Amino acid sequence: MNVKEIIARRVAKELHDGDVVNLGIGLPTMVANYIPSDMDVTLQSENGFVGLGPAPAAEDADMDLVNAGGQPVTAVPGAAFFDSAMSFSIIRGGHVDVTVLGALQVDEKGNLANWMIPGKLVPGMGGAMDLVVGAKKVIISMTHTAKGKPKILKECKLPLTAANQVNMIITEMGVMEVTKDGIVLLEINPDFSIEDVKNATEAELIISENLKKMEI
């Protein structure tokens, strides 16, 4: 199992029956592949539809049916298509229960930077600034480090997408909750020690008294 699969599988366990969920581009879109078939979750795509299904086999891909990242997807029975005005009304109106986004940096205050590295070409903010304030819960799914450098910081150094909006961070090393007291490590991947996680994290980590093995 590769790192991204570990993260996507764990994120899927945070979803519940009846949730309306938006998956950001990149790693978060993999979450759709691990939602149990008996769970009633409605996936919303900011480019204008609800009812995304798992990624299609390569031979079945239809490039007229893509997610916000331009990747081919499937539509489940009951899916509905609409324009951007309706799509962002759903987001800004508070009808999305969970959004799962990637990040360049997150900090201990729940600040998120995921759209710009000065001097480099990156995809841009897209609908993230609407999703982080419109969704009821914001989950960041990302690798714990980038080229060995921590991505969970005391304070974000890149331009922010939003301030104080991140609720949870899920990486290949563990599951963390952002609280008013700081970032709490709730679950740890048994392939790593607490010291491993601390050494890969610039922010001060609070270790939960009920620290559990990461569920994958």
PDB file of C-alpha atoms in Angstrom, residues 3-16 19 21-24 27-32 34-36 39 41 43 98-102 137-142 168-172 174-175 187 214-216:
ATOM      1  CA  VAL A   3       1.493   6.492   1.090  1.00  0.00           C
ATOM      2  CA  LYS A   4      -1.350   8.202  -0.758  1.00  0.00           C
ATOM      3  CA  GLU A   5      -3.529   5.090  -0.515  1.00  0.00           C
ATOM      4  CA  ILE A   6      -2.949   4.939   3.258  1.00  0.00           C
ATOM      5  CA  ILE A   7      -4.088   8.550   3.599  1.00  0.00           C
ATOM      6  CA  ALA A   8      -7.117   8.202   1.310  1.00  0.00           C
ATOM      7  CA  ARG A   9      -8.295   5.023   3.055  1.00  0.00           C
ATOM      8  CA  ARG A  10      -8.093   6.708   6.456  1.00  0.00           C
ATOM      9  CA  VAL A  11      -9.925   9.823   5.275  1.00  0.00           C
ATOM     10  CA  ALA A  12     -12.778   7.663   3.969  1.00  0.00           C
ATOM     11  CA  LYS A  13     -13.349   6.413   7.521  1.00  0.00           C
ATOM     12  CA  GLU A  14     -14.184   9.973   8.615  1.00  0.00           C
ATOM     13  CA  LEU A  15     -17.268  10.048   6.381  1.00  0.00           C
ATOM     14  CA  HIS A  16     -20.757   9.089   7.534  1.00  0.00           C
ATOM     15  CA  ASP A  19     -22.823  13.328   4.321  1.00  0.00           C
ATOM     16  CA  VAL A  21     -18.695  15.695   0.687  1.00  0.00           C
ATOM     17  CA  ASN A  22     -16.447  17.753  -1.575  1.00  0.00           C
ATOM     18  CA  LEU A  23     -13.112  16.226  -2.550  1.00  0.00           C
ATOM     19  CA  GLY A  24     -10.350  18.588  -3.641  1.00  0.00           C
ATOM     20  CA  LEU A  27      -4.877  13.065  -3.394  1.00  0.00           C
ATOM     21  CA  PRO A  28      -8.350  13.871  -1.959  1.00  0.00           C
ATOM     22  CA  THR A  29     -10.045  12.542  -5.108  1.00  0.00           C
ATOM     23  CA  MET A  30      -8.671   9.085  -4.246  1.00  0.00           C
ATOM     24  CA  VAL A  31     -10.985   9.010  -1.216  1.00  0.00           C
ATOM     25  CA  ALA A  32     -13.918   8.234  -3.531  1.00  0.00           C
ATOM     26  CA  TYR A  34     -12.504   3.754  -0.591  1.00  0.00           C
ATOM     27  CA  ILE A  35     -15.997   4.752   0.500  1.00  0.00           C
ATOM     28  CA  PRO A  36     -17.830   1.538   1.494  1.00  0.00           C
ATOM     29  CA  MET A  39     -22.485   3.930   2.861  1.00  0.00           C
ATOM     30  CA  VAL A  41     -22.404   9.574   0.837  1.00  0.00           C
ATOM     31  CA  LEU A  43     -19.949  13.588  -3.456  1.00  0.00           C
ATOM     32  CA  VAL A  98     -17.122  17.778   4.781  1.00  0.00           C
ATOM     33  CA  THR A  99     -14.460  19.068   2.421  1.00  0.00           C
ATOM     34  CA  VAL A 100     -11.210  17.171   1.947  1.00  0.00           C
ATOM     35  CA  LEU A 101      -8.363  19.294   0.617  1.00  0.00           C
ATOM     36  CA  GLY A 102      -4.652  18.973   0.033  1.00  0.00           C
ATOM     37  CA  LYS A 137     -15.741  20.225   8.550  1.00  0.00           C
ATOM     38  CA  VAL A 138     -12.376  20.756   6.846  1.00  0.00           C
ATOM     39  CA  ILE A 139     -10.051  17.753   6.574  1.00  0.00           C
ATOM     40  CA  ILE A 140      -6.547  18.208   5.188  1.00  0.00           C
ATOM     41  CA  SER A 141      -5.154  15.099   3.507  1.00  0.00           C
ATOM     42  CA  MET A 142      -1.488  15.326   2.576  1.00  0.00           C
ATOM     43  CA  MET A 168      -8.404  17.722  11.057  1.00  0.00           C
ATOM     44  CA  ILE A 169      -5.122  16.701   9.394  1.00  0.00           C
ATOM     45  CA  ILE A 170      -4.568  13.178   8.074  1.00  0.00           C
ATOM     46  CA  THR A 171      -1.138  12.097   6.818  1.00  0.00           C
ATOM     47  CA  GLU A 172       0.627   8.778   6.365  1.00  0.00           C
ATOM     48  CA  GLY A 174      -1.208   9.829  11.800  1.00  0.00           C
ATOM     49  CA  VAL A 175      -4.502  11.561  12.428  1.00  0.00           C
ATOM     50  CA  GLU A 187      -3.946   8.155  15.956  1.00  0.00           C
ATOM     51  CA  MET A 214      -4.203   4.548  12.929  1.00  0.00           C
ATOM     52  CA  GLU A 215      -7.147   2.807  11.283  1.00  0.00           C
ATOM     53  CA  ILE A 216      -6.553   2.079   7.606  1.00  0.00           C
TER      54      ILE A 216
END
